[in-house]
Amino acid sequence: MHFHHCLVIYLVLSAVIYGQHIENSEKGFLTEKFISEINEAQSIWKAERNNFKTWSKSSIKRLMGVLPGHYTQIKQLDILIHNVPNDLPDNFYARDQWPNCSTIQEVRDQGSCGSCCAFGAVEAMSDRVCIATKGAQNVHISAEDVLACYIGCGRGCDVGYPAAA
């Protein structure tokens, strides 16, 4: 647990220090040296160059956000109070808990599609199906189906309504 806190602190500090060297420009965000430092500091995931390395900040920002009026679709939920047990484990790693559920370790490439809410929703659904069936069913629920078939989610890949996903 302590290692993970140190790793997060290191990555945040590295980003802040690195960020001081980048002018507010349309240049790329990561150098090869910075990517190497991230990979040397941890082994849980691998930092690499991505498909957005040549994109401008304004192009990337276009993918962020939601459609106007999405707040009106959010329903007020009842407040639930849970008694948290005192014997929680020091750490928990879903990949170890459910090794037969390959979707848990996947991060889908949504490319230039701005509807991250649809991708996040179907990724969680895919994981839950596998967990509920104790690994008997590894399904990949389609984000494309959510985007194409349900107009309530928004305008396809042009952002959307998170509550509808």
CSV table of C-alpha atoms in Angstrom, one decimal:
chain,number,residue,atom,x,y,z
A,1,MET,CA,0.0,0.0,0.0
A,2,HIS,CA,2.8,2.4,0.9
A,3,PHE,CA,4.5,1.7,-2.5
A,4,HIS,CA,1.4,2.8,-4.4
A,5,HIS,CA,1.2,6.0,-2.4
A,6,CYS,CA,4.8,6.7,-3.1
A,7,LEU,CA,4.3,5.9,-6.8
A,8,VAL,CA,1.4,8.3,-7.1
A,9,ILE,CA,3.3,11.1,-5.4
A,10,TYR,CA,6.3,10.5,-7.6
A,11,LEU,CA,4.2,10.6,-10.8
A,12,VAL,CA,2.3,13.7,-9.7
A,13,LEU,CA,5.6,15.5,-8.8
A,14,SER,CA,7.2,14.4,-12.0
A,15,ALA,CA,4.2,15.7,-14.0
A,16,VAL,CA,4.4,19.0,-12.1
A,17,ILE,CA,8.2,19.4,-12.6
A,18,TYR,CA,7.9,18.3,-16.3
A,19,GLY,CA,4.9,20.6,-16.8
A,20,GLN,CA,7.1,23.6,-15.8
A,21,HIS,CA,9.2,23.0,-18.8
A,22,ILE,CA,6.4,22.9,-21.3
A,23,GLU,CA,5.1,26.2,-22.6
A,24,ASN,CA,1.4,26.6,-23.2
A,25,SER,CA,1.7,25.4,-26.7
A,26,GLU,CA,0.4,22.9,-29.1
A,27,LYS,CA,3.4,20.6,-28.8
A,28,GLY,CA,3.4,17.0,-27.6
A,29,PHE,CA,3.1,16.3,-23.9
A,30,LEU,CA,5.7,13.5,-23.2
A,31,THR,CA,9.3,13.1,-23.9
A,32,GLU,CA,11.0,9.7,-24.3
A,33,LYS,CA,12.9,10.4,-21.1
A,34,PHE,CA,9.7,11.1,-19.1
A,35,ILE,CA,8.1,7.9,-20.5
A,36,SER,CA,11.2,5.9,-19.4
A,37,GLU,CA,11.1,7.5,-15.9
A,38,ILE,CA,7.4,6.4,-15.5
A,39,ASN,CA,8.2,2.9,-16.6
A,40,GLU,CA,11.2,2.6,-14.4
A,41,ALA,CA,9.2,3.8,-11.4
A,42,GLN,CA,6.5,1.1,-11.6
A,43,SER,CA,5.7,-2.2,-13.4
A,44,ILE,CA,1.9,-2.4,-13.1
A,45,TRP,CA,1.4,-0.7,-16.5
A,46,LYS,CA,3.6,0.5,-19.4
A,47,ALA,CA,3.6,4.1,-20.5
A,48,GLU,CA,4.0,4.5,-24.3
A,49,ARG,CA,3.6,7.1,-27.0
A,50,ASN,CA,0.0,7.2,-28.0
A,51,ASN,CA,-2.1,8.0,-31.1
A,52,PHE,CA,-2.7,11.5,-29.8
A,53,LYS,CA,1.0,12.5,-29.9
A,54,THR,CA,0.5,14.6,-33.0
A,55,TRP,CA,-2.8,16.1,-31.9
A,56,SER,CA,-3.1,19.7,-30.7
A,57,LYS,CA,-4.4,20.5,-27.3
A,58,SER,CA,-7.6,22.0,-28.9
A,59,SER,CA,-8.2,18.8,-30.8
A,60,ILE,CA,-7.9,16.7,-27.6
A,61,LYS,CA,-10.1,19.1,-25.7
A,62,ARG,CA,-12.8,18.6,-28.3
A,63,LEU,CA,-13.1,15.0,-27.0
A,64,MET,CA,-13.7,16.1,-23.4
A,65,GLY,CA,-17.0,17.1,-22.0
A,66,VAL,CA,-20.6,16.4,-22.3
A,67,LEU,CA,-23.6,17.8,-24.3
A,68,PRO,CA,-25.4,20.8,-22.9
A,69,GLY,CA,-28.4,19.9,-20.7
A,70,HIS,CA,-26.9,16.7,-19.4
A,71,TYR,CA,-27.4,17.8,-15.8
A,72,THR,CA,-31.2,17.7,-16.3
A,73,GLN,CA,-30.9,13.9,-17.0
A,74,ILE,CA,-29.1,13.2,-13.7
A,75,LYS,CA,-31.6,11.7,-11.2
A,76,GLN,CA,-31.2,12.4,-7.5
A,77,LEU,CA,-30.4,9.2,-5.8
A,78,ASP,CA,-31.2,8.2,-2.3
A,79,ILE,CA,-28.4,8.6,0.2
A,80,LEU,CA,-27.3,5.2,1.4
A,81,ILE,CA,-25.3,4.6,4.6
A,82,HIS,CA,-23.2,1.5,4.8
A,83,ASN,CA,-21.5,0.1,7.9
A,84,VAL,CA,-17.9,-0.4,6.7
A,85,PRO,CA,-16.3,-3.5,8.3
A,86,ASN,CA,-13.1,-2.9,10.3
A,87,ASP,CA,-11.3,-5.9,8.7
A,88,LEU,CA,-10.8,-4.5,5.2
A,89,PRO,CA,-7.7,-5.8,3.5
A,90,ASP,CA,-4.6,-3.6,3.3
A,91,ASN,CA,-4.8,-3.8,-0.5
A,92,PHE,CA,-7.0,-5.2,-3.2
A,93,TYR,CA,-6.2,-6.0,-6.8
A,94,ALA,CA,-9.1,-6.9,-9.1
A,95,ARG,CA,-6.8,-8.8,-11.5
A,96,ASP,CA,-5.7,-11.1,-8.7
A,97,GLN,CA,-9.2,-11.5,-7.3
A,98,TRP,CA,-10.7,-12.5,-10.7
A,99,PRO,CA,-7.9,-13.8,-12.8
A,100,ASN,CA,-10.3,-15.4,-15.3
A,101,CYS,CA,-11.9,-12.1,-16.2
A,102,SER,CA,-9.6,-10.7,-18.9
A,103,THR,CA,-11.7,-7.6,-19.4
A,104,ILE,CA,-10.7,-6.3,-16.0
A,105,GLN,CA,-7.2,-5.6,-17.3
A,106,GLU,CA,-8.3,-4.1,-20.6
A,107,VAL,CA,-8.3,-0.4,-21.4
A,108,ARG,CA,-10.2,0.0,-24.6
A,109,ASP,CA,-8.9,2.3,-27.3
A,110,GLN,CA,-11.7,4.8,-28.0
A,111,GLY,CA,-9.6,6.4,-30.7
A,112,SER,CA,-11.0,9.8,-31.6
A,113,CYS,CA,-14.4,9.1,-30.1
A,114,GLY,CA,-15.4,11.6,-27.4
A,115,SER,CA,-18.1,9.5,-25.7
A,116,CYS,CA,-16.0,8.1,-22.9
A,117,CYS,CA,-19.1,7.6,-20.8
A,118,ALA,CA,-20.3,4.9,-23.3
A,119,PHE,CA,-16.9,3.2,-23.2
A,120,GLY,CA,-16.7,3.3,-19.4
A,121,ALA,CA,-20.2,2.0,-19.0
A,122,VAL,CA,-19.7,-1.1,-21.3
A,123,GLU,CA,-16.3,-1.8,-19.8
A,124,ALA,CA,-17.9,-1.9,-16.3
A,125,MET,CA,-20.8,-4.1,-17.6
A,126,SER,CA,-18.4,-6.5,-19.2
A,127,ASP,CA,-16.4,-6.9,-16.0
A,128,ARG,CA,-19.6,-7.3,-13.9
A,129,VAL,CA,-20.9,-10.1,-16.2
A,130,CYS,CA,-17.6,-12.0,-15.8
A,131,ILE,CA,-17.4,-11.5,-12.1
A,132,ALA,CA,-21.1,-12.6,-11.6
A,133,THR,CA,-20.5,-15.7,-13.6
A,134,LYS,CA,-17.2,-16.5,-11.8
A,135,GLY,CA,-15.3,-16.2,-15.1
A,136,ALA,CA,-17.6,-18.5,-17.1
A,137,GLN,CA,-18.6,-15.6,-19.4
A,138,ASN,CA,-16.0,-13.2,-20.7
A,139,VAL,CA,-18.0,-10.8,-22.9
A,140,HIS,CA,-17.0,-7.6,-24.6
A,141,ILE,CA,-20.2,-5.5,-24.6
A,142,SER,CA,-20.0,-3.1,-27.5
A,143,ALA,CA,-19.6,0.7,-27.0
A,144,GLU,CA,-20.4,1.1,-30.6
A,145,ASP,CA,-23.8,-0.4,-30.1
A,146,VAL,CA,-24.5,2.0,-27.2
A,147,LEU,CA,-23.4,4.9,-29.4
A,148,ALA,CA,-25.3,3.8,-32.6
A,149,CYS,CA,-28.5,2.4,-31.2
A,150,TYR,CA,-29.5,4.7,-28.3
A,151,ILE,CA,-30.0,8.3,-29.4
A,152,GLY,CA,-30.4,9.3,-25.7
A,153,CYS,CA,-26.6,8.9,-25.2
A,154,GLY,CA,-25.9,11.8,-27.5
A,155,ARG,CA,-24.5,12.2,-30.9
A,156,GLY,CA,-22.4,9.2,-31.4
A,157,CYS,CA,-18.7,10.0,-30.8
A,158,ASP,CA,-19.4,13.7,-30.4
A,159,VAL,CA,-19.5,13.5,-26.6
A,160,GLY,CA,-22.8,12.6,-25.0
A,161,TYR,CA,-24.9,12.4,-21.8
A,162,PRO,CA,-23.1,10.4,-19.2
A,163,ALA,CA,-26.3,9.6,-17.2
A,164,ALA,CA,-27.8,8.0,-20.3
A,165,ALA,CA,-24.9,5.6,-20.8
